Amino acid sequence: MRFTSLVEDMKTIRDFKKVVVDKSLIEEVMGTDNDIRGIIEDSNDSVVFIENGKMFYQTLVGGAGYYGKIIEAPHYLAIVSDVYPHHKENSGYIMEWLRVKAWRLGLGTCWLSIEDEKELKNYLRIKEEQEVVALIAIGHPYKGIFKTDVSPKSSRMGIEDLVYLKGWKNPCKIEYLDSRGLTNIFYYAKFAPSWGNNQPWRFIIDGEKVFLVIDREEKSSGIDRGIIMLYFEKAAHEEGFTGKWNLDIEENLEDKYNIPQNHKIIACYNL
């Protein structure tokens, strides 16, 4: 199934069945090393499967959670990474890709914030020099007849609020995007989840380049950046634009595009 078909209906799940997930499904989600390659070449990230969800939940109450509250699930997945430039972006990209794969297999997931990394590292027996960067709950969604998901769907800004042409706050019209075959890319990119669904990103198109601009005060410390790069890149590939993100950004681009001081350009995608 196409990436774009999956993410339009994909939801965060906070209520899970208490049954374990078949190992074959977990293995398919985690895949091989080639399946979890992110935006950084030769990165040394690893996905850790936490099988005993009940013990993890009881041990980590207060140490991780969704808005500070740990979500009880049969299992959890964590990404452990060395510290290198853009390692948080890379982990966000990888973990969100695992969430999409899980959804395709009928599994639900929920992003969890890491409140006490030291305690989490001790639990997972992680090397001191490494970080536990990303954490999700995973399992079969609970669909009992006596419990209905009443969570409101998050509102998201439209394309014309997110995409600028050749400069900050210079709106990019849908007609222009249509003429270049770019509309679907930005349409599906806007479904990318973010902390508090704040959508702390904007895009600037200049010729064959698309720049990703991020709010310097974003809460996720890089995770959200990796997530939006995944959504944009996968949607672009399905539209026939087979480029990739470049995080080695030249200096003074903020001045060139009149970027305000509380924002910065962090990546460029060559169409």
Coordinates of C-alpha atoms in Angstrom, one line a residue:
M1 CA 0.0 0.0 0.0
R2 CA 1.2 3.5 -0.8
F3 CA 2.6 5.6 2.0
T4 CA 0.2 8.5 1.2
S5 CA -2.8 6.2 1.5
L6 CA -1.7 5.0 4.9
V7 CA -0.9 8.4 6.5
E8 CA -4.1 10.1 5.6
D9 CA -6.0 7.7 7.9
M10 CA -3.3 6.9 10.4
K11 CA -4.1 7.7 14.0
T12 CA -2.4 7.7 17.4
I13 CA -3.6 4.8 19.5
R14 CA -3.7 5.2 23.3
D15 CA -5.8 2.2 24.3
F16 CA -4.3 -1.2 23.5
K17 CA -5.5 -4.8 23.9
K18 CA -3.6 -6.6 26.7
V19 CA -2.6 -9.5 24.3
V20 CA 0.9 -9.8 23.1
V21 CA 1.7 -9.1 19.4
D22 CA 2.9 -12.0 17.3
K23 CA 6.7 -11.9 17.0
S24 CA 6.5 -12.2 13.2
L25 CA 4.6 -8.9 13.1
I26 CA 7.1 -7.1 15.4
E27 CA 9.9 -8.5 13.2
E28 CA 8.2 -7.1 10.1
V29 CA 7.8 -3.7 11.7
M30 CA 11.5 -3.6 12.8
G31 CA 12.7 -5.1 9.5
T32 CA 16.3 -5.3 8.6
D33 CA 19.1 -2.7 8.8
N34 CA 18.3 -1.6 5.3
D35 CA 14.6 -1.1 6.2
I36 CA 15.4 1.4 9.0
R37 CA 17.9 3.6 7.2
G38 CA 17.2 7.2 7.9
I39 CA 18.4 10.5 6.5
I40 CA 21.9 10.2 7.7
E41 CA 24.2 7.8 5.8
D42 CA 26.2 5.3 7.9
S43 CA 24.4 6.2 11.1
N44 CA 24.6 3.7 14.0
D45 CA 21.1 3.7 15.3
S46 CA 19.4 0.6 16.6
V47 CA 15.8 -0.3 17.3
V48 CA 15.2 -2.0 20.7
F49 CA 12.1 -4.1 21.2
I50 CA 10.7 -4.0 24.8
E51 CA 8.8 -7.2 25.0
N52 CA 7.5 -7.1 28.6
G53 CA 5.3 -4.1 28.4
K54 CA 3.7 -4.6 31.8
M55 CA 7.1 -4.6 33.6
F56 CA 8.3 -1.6 31.6
Y57 CA 5.1 0.3 32.3
Q58 CA 5.3 -0.4 36.1
T59 CA 9.0 0.6 36.2
L60 CA 8.9 3.7 34.0
V61 CA 5.8 5.5 35.5
G62 CA 7.0 9.1 35.6
G63 CA 10.0 8.4 33.4
A64 CA 8.2 8.5 30.0
G65 CA 4.8 9.2 28.7
Y66 CA 2.3 11.0 26.5
Y67 CA 2.0 14.5 27.9
G68 CA 3.6 13.2 31.1
K69 CA 1.4 10.1 31.4
I70 CA 2.8 6.7 30.5
I71 CA 0.6 4.8 28.1
E72 CA 0.1 1.1 29.0
A73 CA 0.8 -1.2 26.1
P74 CA 1.9 -4.8 25.6
H75 CA 5.2 -3.7 24.0
Y76 CA 7.3 -0.7 23.3
L77 CA 10.0 0.2 20.8
A78 CA 12.9 2.5 21.5
I79 CA 15.6 4.0 19.2
V80 CA 19.1 4.1 20.7
S81 CA 21.6 6.3 18.9
D82 CA 25.2 7.5 19.1
V83 CA 25.4 11.3 19.5
Y84 CA 26.3 12.9 16.1
P85 CA 25.1 15.9 14.1
H86 CA 21.3 15.5 13.4
H87 CA 21.0 12.2 15.3
K88 CA 17.6 13.3 16.7
E89 CA 16.3 14.1 13.3
N90 CA 17.5 10.7 12.1
S91 CA 15.8 8.9 14.9
G92 CA 12.5 10.8 14.4
Y93 CA 12.6 9.8 10.7
I94 CA 13.2 6.1 11.5
M95 CA 10.7 5.8 14.3
E96 CA 7.9 7.4 12.3
W97 CA 8.6 5.1 9.5
L98 CA 8.2 2.2 11.9
R99 CA 4.9 3.6 13.0
V100 CA 3.7 3.7 9.4
K101 CA 4.8 0.1 8.9
A102 CA 3.0 -0.9 12.1
W103 CA -0.2 0.8 10.9
R104 CA -0.1 -1.0 7.6
L105 CA 0.0 -4.3 9.6
G106 CA -3.0 -3.4 11.7
L107 CA -1.0 -2.4 14.8
G108 CA -1.4 0.9 16.7
T109 CA 1.3 3.1 18.2
C110 CA 1.7 6.2 20.3
W111 CA 4.7 8.5 20.6
L112 CA 6.0 8.8 24.2
S113 CA 8.1 11.6 25.5
I114 CA 11.2 10.7 27.5
E115 CA 11.0 12.4 30.9
D116 CA 13.9 10.6 32.7
E117 CA 16.4 9.3 30.2
K118 CA 18.8 8.1 32.9
E119 CA 16.2 5.8 34.3
L120 CA 15.3 4.6 30.8
K121 CA 18.9 3.9 29.9
N122 CA 19.4 1.9 33.1
Y123 CA 16.4 -0.2 32.3
L124 CA 17.6 -0.9 28.8
R125 CA 21.2 -1.2 29.8
I126 CA 22.3 1.3 27.3
K127 CA 26.0 2.5 27.0
E128 CA 26.7 5.8 28.8
E129 CA 27.8 7.5 25.6
Q130 CA 24.5 6.6 23.7
E131 CA 21.1 8.2 23.9
V132 CA 17.6 6.8 24.0
V133 CA 16.2 9.2 21.5
A134 CA 12.7 8.0 20.6
L135 CA 10.1 5.8 22.3
I136 CA 6.7 4.5 21.2
A137 CA 4.0 2.2 22.6
I138 CA 2.9 -0.5 20.2
G139 CA 0.2 -3.2 20.2
H140 CA -3.2 -4.2 18.9
P141 CA -5.7 -1.2 19.1
Y142 CA -8.5 -1.7 21.6
K143 CA -11.9 -1.7 19.9
G144 CA -14.2 -2.9 22.6
I145 CA -17.9 -2.2 22.3
F146 CA -18.0 -0.3 25.6
K147 CA -15.2 2.0 24.8
T148 CA -15.3 4.5 21.9
D149 CA -12.4 6.7 20.7
V150 CA -13.8 10.2 21.2
S151 CA -10.5 12.0 20.7
P152 CA -11.1 15.0 18.4
K153 CA -9.2 15.0 15.1
S154 CA -6.4 17.5 15.3
S155 CA -6.7 20.5 13.0
R156 CA -3.9 21.3 10.7
M157 CA -2.9 24.3 8.6
G158 CA -3.5 24.2 4.9
I159 CA -0.9 24.1 2.2
E160 CA -0.9 27.9 1.5
D161 CA -0.1 28.5 5.2
L162 CA 2.9 26.2 5.1
V163 CA 4.6 26.9 1.8
Y164 CA 6.3 30.1 0.6
L165 CA 7.8 31.0 -2.7
K166 CA 11.3 32.4 -2.8
G167 CA 11.0 34.2 0.5
W168 CA 9.5 34.2 4.0
K169 CA 5.8 35.0 4.2
N170 CA 5.5 35.2 0.4
P171 CA 2.5 32.8 -0.2
C172 CA 2.9 30.0 -2.7
K173 CA -0.4 29.6 -4.6
I174 CA -1.9 26.3 -5.3
E175 CA -2.0 27.1 -9.0
Y176 CA 1.9 27.3 -9.0
L177 CA 2.2 24.0 -7.1
D178 CA -0.3 22.4 -9.5
S179 CA 1.7 23.6 -12.5
R180 CA 4.8 21.8 -11.1
G181 CA 3.1 18.7 -9.9
L182 CA 4.0 19.5 -6.2
T183 CA 0.6 19.9 -4.6
N184 CA 0.2 16.3 -3.5
I185 CA 3.6 16.3 -1.8
F186 CA 2.7 19.2 0.5
Y187 CA -0.8 17.9 1.0
Y188 CA 0.4 14.7 2.5
A189 CA 3.4 16.3 4.3
K190 CA 0.9 18.3 6.4
F191 CA -0.3 15.0 8.0
A192 CA 3.0 14.6 9.8
P193 CA 2.5 14.6 13.5
S194 CA 4.3 17.0 15.8
W195 CA 4.5 17.9 19.4
G196 CA 1.1 19.3 20.3
N197 CA 0.3 19.2 16.6
N198 CA 1.9 22.7 16.4
Q199 CA 3.4 22.1 12.9
P200 CA 6.6 23.9 13.7
W201 CA 7.8 23.9 10.1
R202 CA 7.5 25.9 6.9
F203 CA 8.8 25.3 3.4
I204 CA 10.3 27.7 0.9
I205 CA 10.5 26.8 -2.8
D206 CA 13.2 28.4 -4.9
G207 CA 13.5 26.8 -8.3
E208 CA 14.5 23.1 -7.9
K209 CA 15.1 23.5 -4.2
V210 CA 12.7 23.1 -1.3
F211 CA 14.1 24.5 2.1
L212 CA 12.7 23.3 5.4
V213 CA 12.4 26.1 7.9
I214 CA 11.9 25.2 11.6
D215 CA 10.8 27.2 14.6
R216 CA 13.8 27.5 17.0
E217 CA 11.6 27.0 20.0
E218 CA 10.0 23.7 18.9
K219 CA 9.5 21.3 21.8
S220 CA 10.7 18.1 20.2
S221 CA 14.4 18.8 20.0
G222 CA 14.7 17.5 16.5
I223 CA 12.3 14.6 16.4
D224 CA 9.6 16.5 14.6
R225 CA 12.1 17.6 12.0
G226 CA 12.9 14.0 11.1
I227 CA 9.2 13.2 11.0
I228 CA 8.3 16.0 8.5
M229 CA 11.3 15.0 6.4
L230 CA 10.0 11.5 6.2
Y231 CA 6.5 12.6 5.1
F232 CA 7.8 15.0 2.5
E233 CA 10.4 12.6 1.1
K234 CA 8.0 9.6 0.9
A235 CA 5.3 11.7 -0.7
A236 CA 7.8 13.2 -3.2
H237 CA 9.1 9.8 -4.2
E238 CA 5.5 8.6 -4.9
E239 CA 5.1 11.7 -7.1
G240 CA 8.3 10.8 -9.1
F241 CA 10.7 13.2 -7.4
T242 CA 13.4 10.9 -6.3
G243 CA 15.7 13.4 -4.4
K244 CA 16.7 13.3 -0.8
W245 CA 17.3 15.7 2.1
N246 CA 20.6 17.5 2.5
L247 CA 21.3 18.8 6.0
D248 CA 24.6 20.5 5.1
I249 CA 23.2 24.0 4.7
E250 CA 25.3 26.9 3.4
E251 CA 25.6 29.9 5.6
N252 CA 23.5 33.2 5.3
L253 CA 20.5 31.5 3.7
E254 CA 18.3 33.0 6.5
D255 CA 19.3 36.5 5.3
K256 CA 18.7 35.6 1.6
Y257 CA 15.2 34.4 2.3
N258 CA 14.4 37.0 5.0
I259 CA 13.9 34.3 7.7
P260 CA 13.0 35.8 11.1
Q261 CA 15.5 35.2 14.0
N262 CA 13.2 32.7 15.8
H263 CA 13.3 30.4 12.8
K264 CA 16.1 28.7 10.8
I265 CA 16.7 26.7 7.7
I266 CA 17.8 23.2 8.6
A267 CA 17.6 21.1 5.3
C268 CA 17.2 21.3 1.6
Y269 CA 15.5 18.9 -0.8
N270 CA 16.5 18.9 -4.4
L271 CA 13.5 18.2 -6.7

